[in-house]
Amino acid sequence: MSTAYAPPMPAGRYGFRDAARMEWIKLRSLRSTTYALLLTVVGMIAMGVVTMANTKAPHGASRVASFDPTNNVLAGVALGQLVIGVLGVLMVTGEYTTGTIRATFAAVPDRRLALAAKAAVLGGLALVVGESVTLVTFVAGSAALSPDVPHPSLGDPGVLRAVLMSGAYLAMVGLMGVAIGAITRHTASAIGVLVGITYVLPALLAGTTGTTVAKFFPTMIAGNSLAVTVPVDGMLSPWAGFAVLCLYTAALLGASARLMVRRDA
């Protein structure tokens, strides 16, 4: 992974805006950024359209009551979170791999400031892309529904909230990727941790203990709390799930900042 060169800033004159501008130049100059975002957009929209095209009208009182097409159309978030999370990891570990992290720290000696700039740039980009692609996916997926299937509308109770929270979720996973990358400094191990937290552990726990513990993991929260308009038994409420994700993100970023300062002290 190649990293664009950003000229060092004059000593004593750097600040958050300068650091963020430097990180934005590096991020947008990488071909991997374009490919990752393109995969996220195309993959999520395709999954949403295919899922909705294969969604059948519910039959029976219980199925009608639990029918949630909004949750179906947002199924692509499961793919989007992986791509955005890996992009967050690479934003940090790519510089350690190539050695260009030395230039970054030479320009911005304050490790916390450098990490904050990376998180702000990646998080902001992921939020814009996440909200945009979830809205487009919702519209495209709804259009793919059969005429006999109830069509969700952004004006229906909980629908807009589910779409917006799903977009914000992608940004939080991206920030988790940045934090995990800063903690491990190694691409493969960071991606392994990310996949373990988002996919492997929730699946294992769901299979052994049900939702008792699994409901507190990011993917379970996204699929069964944030992206639903019909409450799922045994799962967190949307806002409780969102609060848990915020705590995870803040804790990981805080831990990574402390480790960066301690290691380089």
Coordinates of C-alpha atoms in Angstrom, one line a residue:
M1 CA 0.0 0.0 0.0
S2 CA 1.6 3.2 -1.1
T3 CA 1.1 6.4 0.8
A4 CA 1.1 9.9 -0.6
Y5 CA 3.8 12.3 0.7
A6 CA 2.6 15.4 2.5
P7 CA 5.3 18.0 3.2
P8 CA 6.1 18.7 6.9
M9 CA 4.6 21.8 8.4
P10 CA 6.8 24.5 10.0
A11 CA 7.8 23.7 13.6
G12 CA 5.5 25.2 16.2
R13 CA 2.8 26.1 13.7
Y14 CA 0.9 22.8 13.2
G15 CA -2.6 22.4 14.6
F16 CA -5.6 20.1 14.2
R17 CA -6.7 21.8 10.9
D18 CA -3.2 21.3 9.5
A19 CA -3.0 17.7 10.7
A20 CA -6.4 16.9 9.3
R21 CA -5.6 18.5 5.9
M22 CA -2.5 16.3 5.7
E23 CA -4.4 13.2 6.5
W24 CA -7.1 14.1 3.9
I25 CA -4.4 14.5 1.3
K26 CA -2.9 11.1 2.1
L27 CA -6.3 9.3 2.2
R28 CA -7.7 10.7 -1.0
S29 CA -4.5 10.1 -2.9
L30 CA -4.6 6.3 -2.2
R31 CA -6.1 4.1 -4.9
S32 CA -7.3 1.7 -2.2
T33 CA -9.6 4.4 -0.8
T34 CA -11.4 4.8 -4.1
Y35 CA -11.7 1.0 -4.6
A36 CA -12.9 0.5 -1.0
L37 CA -15.6 3.2 -1.2
L38 CA -16.7 2.0 -4.7
L39 CA -17.0 -1.6 -3.3
T40 CA -19.0 -0.3 -0.4
V41 CA -21.4 1.6 -2.6
V42 CA -21.9 -1.0 -5.3
G43 CA -22.0 -3.9 -2.8
M44 CA -24.5 -2.4 -0.4
I45 CA -26.8 -1.3 -3.2
A46 CA -26.6 -4.6 -5.0
M47 CA -27.3 -6.6 -1.8
G48 CA -30.2 -4.3 -0.9
V49 CA -31.8 -4.6 -4.4
V50 CA -31.3 -8.4 -4.6
T51 CA -32.7 -8.9 -1.0
M52 CA -35.8 -6.8 -1.7
A53 CA -36.4 -8.4 -5.1
N54 CA -36.6 -11.8 -3.3
T55 CA -38.7 -10.6 -0.4
K56 CA -42.2 -12.1 -0.4
A57 CA -45.4 -10.8 1.0
P58 CA -45.9 -12.2 4.6
H59 CA -48.8 -14.5 5.3
G60 CA -50.3 -15.0 8.7
A61 CA -50.9 -12.6 11.6
S62 CA -47.6 -13.3 13.3
R63 CA -45.5 -12.9 10.1
V64 CA -47.3 -9.7 9.2
A65 CA -46.7 -8.3 12.7
S66 CA -42.9 -9.1 12.5
F67 CA -42.4 -8.1 8.8
D68 CA -39.7 -5.5 8.5
P69 CA -38.7 -4.7 4.9
T70 CA -36.5 -1.9 6.1
N71 CA -34.3 -4.3 7.9
N72 CA -34.1 -6.4 4.7
V73 CA -33.0 -3.6 2.5
L74 CA -30.2 -2.6 4.9
A75 CA -28.7 -6.1 4.8
G76 CA -25.7 -4.8 2.8
V77 CA -24.4 -3.0 6.0
A78 CA -22.9 -6.4 6.9
L79 CA -20.6 -6.0 3.8
G80 CA -20.1 -2.2 4.1
Q81 CA -18.8 -2.5 7.7
L82 CA -16.1 -4.9 6.7
V83 CA -14.8 -2.7 3.9
I84 CA -15.0 0.6 5.9
G85 CA -13.4 -1.1 8.9
V86 CA -10.5 -2.4 6.9
L87 CA -10.0 1.1 5.3
G88 CA -9.8 2.5 8.8
V89 CA -7.2 -0.1 9.7
L90 CA -5.1 0.6 6.6
M91 CA -5.1 4.3 7.3
V92 CA -2.9 3.6 10.3
T93 CA -1.1 0.3 9.7
G94 CA -0.2 1.3 6.1
E95 CA 2.0 4.0 7.4
Y96 CA 3.7 1.7 9.9
T97 CA 4.3 -0.8 7.1
T98 CA 5.9 1.6 4.7
G99 CA 7.7 3.6 7.4
T100 CA 6.0 6.9 6.5
I101 CA 4.6 7.2 10.0
R102 CA 7.9 8.8 10.9
A103 CA 7.2 11.6 8.5
T104 CA 3.7 12.0 10.0
F105 CA 5.1 12.2 13.6
A106 CA 7.8 14.6 12.4
A107 CA 5.2 16.9 11.1
V108 CA 2.8 16.3 14.0
P109 CA 4.8 15.3 17.1
D110 CA 1.7 15.2 19.3
R111 CA 0.6 11.5 18.9
R112 CA -2.9 12.2 20.2
L113 CA -3.3 15.1 17.7
A114 CA -2.1 12.9 14.8
L115 CA -4.6 10.1 15.8
A116 CA -7.4 12.6 16.3
A117 CA -6.8 13.9 12.8
K118 CA -6.8 10.4 11.3
A119 CA -10.0 9.6 13.1
A120 CA -11.8 12.8 12.1
V121 CA -10.9 12.5 8.4
L122 CA -11.8 8.8 8.2
G123 CA -14.9 9.1 10.4
G124 CA -16.2 12.1 8.4
L125 CA -15.7 10.5 5.1
A126 CA -17.3 7.2 6.3
L127 CA -20.2 9.1 7.7
V128 CA -20.9 11.0 4.4
V129 CA -20.5 7.8 2.4
G130 CA -22.5 5.7 4.9
E131 CA -25.5 8.0 5.1
S132 CA -25.5 8.5 1.3
V133 CA -25.3 4.8 0.4
T134 CA -27.9 3.7 2.9
L135 CA -30.4 6.3 1.6
V136 CA -29.7 5.3 -2.0
T137 CA -29.9 1.6 -1.1
F138 CA -33.2 2.2 0.6
V139 CA -34.7 3.9 -2.4
A140 CA -33.3 1.4 -4.9
G141 CA -34.3 -1.6 -2.8
S142 CA -37.8 -0.3 -2.2
A143 CA -38.3 0.1 -5.9
A144 CA -37.3 -3.6 -6.4
L145 CA -40.1 -4.9 -4.1
S146 CA -42.9 -6.8 -5.7
P147 CA -46.2 -4.8 -6.0
D148 CA -47.9 -7.2 -3.5
V149 CA -45.3 -6.5 -0.8
P150 CA -45.8 -3.6 1.6
H151 CA -43.4 -0.8 0.6
P152 CA -41.7 1.1 3.4
S153 CA -41.5 4.9 3.3
L154 CA -39.0 7.2 5.0
G155 CA -42.1 8.8 6.6
D156 CA -43.1 5.5 8.3
P157 CA -42.4 5.2 12.1
G158 CA -38.8 4.3 12.7
V159 CA -37.7 4.0 9.1
L160 CA -35.7 7.2 8.7
R161 CA -34.1 6.6 12.1
A162 CA -33.1 3.0 11.0
V163 CA -31.5 4.3 7.7
L164 CA -29.6 7.2 9.4
M165 CA -28.4 5.0 12.3
S166 CA -27.2 2.4 9.8
G167 CA -25.1 5.0 8.0
A168 CA -23.7 6.3 11.2
Y169 CA -22.8 2.7 12.2
L170 CA -20.5 2.4 9.2
A171 CA -18.6 5.5 10.4
M172 CA -18.2 4.0 13.9
V173 CA -16.8 0.8 12.5
G174 CA -14.4 2.8 10.5
L175 CA -13.3 4.6 13.7
M176 CA -12.9 1.2 15.4
G177 CA -10.7 0.2 12.6
V178 CA -8.5 3.2 13.0
A179 CA -8.2 2.5 16.8
I180 CA -7.5 -1.2 16.4
G181 CA -4.8 -0.4 13.7
A182 CA -3.2 2.1 16.1
I183 CA -3.1 -0.5 18.9
T184 CA -1.7 -3.4 16.8
R185 CA 0.3 -1.5 14.2
H186 CA 0.0 -4.6 12.0
T187 CA -2.4 -4.9 9.2
A188 CA -3.2 -8.6 9.3
S189 CA -3.6 -8.8 13.1
A190 CA -5.7 -5.6 13.1
I191 CA -8.0 -7.0 10.4
G192 CA -8.2 -10.3 12.4
V193 CA -9.3 -8.5 15.5
L194 CA -11.8 -6.4 13.6
V195 CA -13.3 -9.5 11.9
G196 CA -13.4 -11.3 15.2
I197 CA -15.3 -8.6 17.0
T198 CA -17.8 -7.9 14.2
Y199 CA -18.4 -11.4 12.8
V200 CA -16.8 -14.4 14.6
L201 CA -17.4 -13.8 18.3
P202 CA -21.1 -12.7 17.9
A203 CA -21.8 -15.8 15.8
L204 CA -20.1 -18.1 18.3
L205 CA -21.8 -16.5 21.3
A206 CA -25.2 -16.5 19.6
G207 CA -24.8 -20.2 19.0
T208 CA -23.8 -21.0 22.6
T209 CA -25.5 -18.5 24.8
G210 CA -28.2 -17.0 22.6
T211 CA -28.5 -13.3 22.5
T212 CA -27.7 -12.8 26.2
V213 CA -24.1 -11.6 25.4
A214 CA -24.1 -11.5 21.6
K215 CA -26.6 -8.6 21.6
F216 CA -23.8 -6.3 22.9
F217 CA -21.6 -6.9 19.8
P218 CA -21.5 -4.4 16.9
T219 CA -22.9 -6.6 14.2
M220 CA -25.8 -7.8 16.4
I221 CA -26.6 -4.2 17.4
A222 CA -26.5 -3.1 13.7
G223 CA -28.8 -5.8 12.4
N224 CA -31.2 -6.2 15.3
S225 CA -31.3 -2.8 17.0
L226 CA -30.3 0.0 14.7
A227 CA -31.7 -1.2 11.4
V228 CA -35.1 -2.4 12.6
T229 CA -38.5 -0.7 12.7
V230 CA -40.1 -3.7 14.5
P231 CA -38.5 -4.4 17.9
V232 CA -36.6 -7.8 18.1
D233 CA -37.2 -9.8 21.3
G234 CA -34.1 -10.0 23.5
M235 CA -32.2 -7.3 21.7
L236 CA -31.2 -3.8 22.7
S237 CA -33.4 -0.9 21.8
P238 CA -32.1 1.3 18.9
W239 CA -30.9 4.1 21.1
A240 CA -29.4 1.8 23.7
G241 CA -27.5 0.0 21.0
F242 CA -26.3 3.2 19.5
A243 CA -25.1 4.3 23.0
V244 CA -23.2 1.0 23.4
L245 CA -21.5 1.5 20.0
C246 CA -20.5 5.1 21.0
L247 CA -18.9 3.7 24.2
Y248 CA -17.0 1.0 22.2
T249 CA -15.7 3.6 19.8
A250 CA -14.7 6.1 22.4
A251 CA -13.0 3.4 24.6
L252 CA -11.0 2.0 21.6
L253 CA -9.8 5.4 20.5
G254 CA -8.9 6.4 24.0
A255 CA -6.9 3.2 24.5
S256 CA -5.1 3.6 21.2
A257 CA -4.2 7.2 22.0
R258 CA -2.7 6.2 25.4
L259 CA -0.7 3.4 23.8
M260 CA 0.7 5.6 21.0
V261 CA 2.0 8.1 23.6
R262 CA 3.3 5.4 25.9
R263 CA 5.1 3.5 23.2
D264 CA 6.8 6.5 21.7
A265 CA 7.6 8.2 25.0

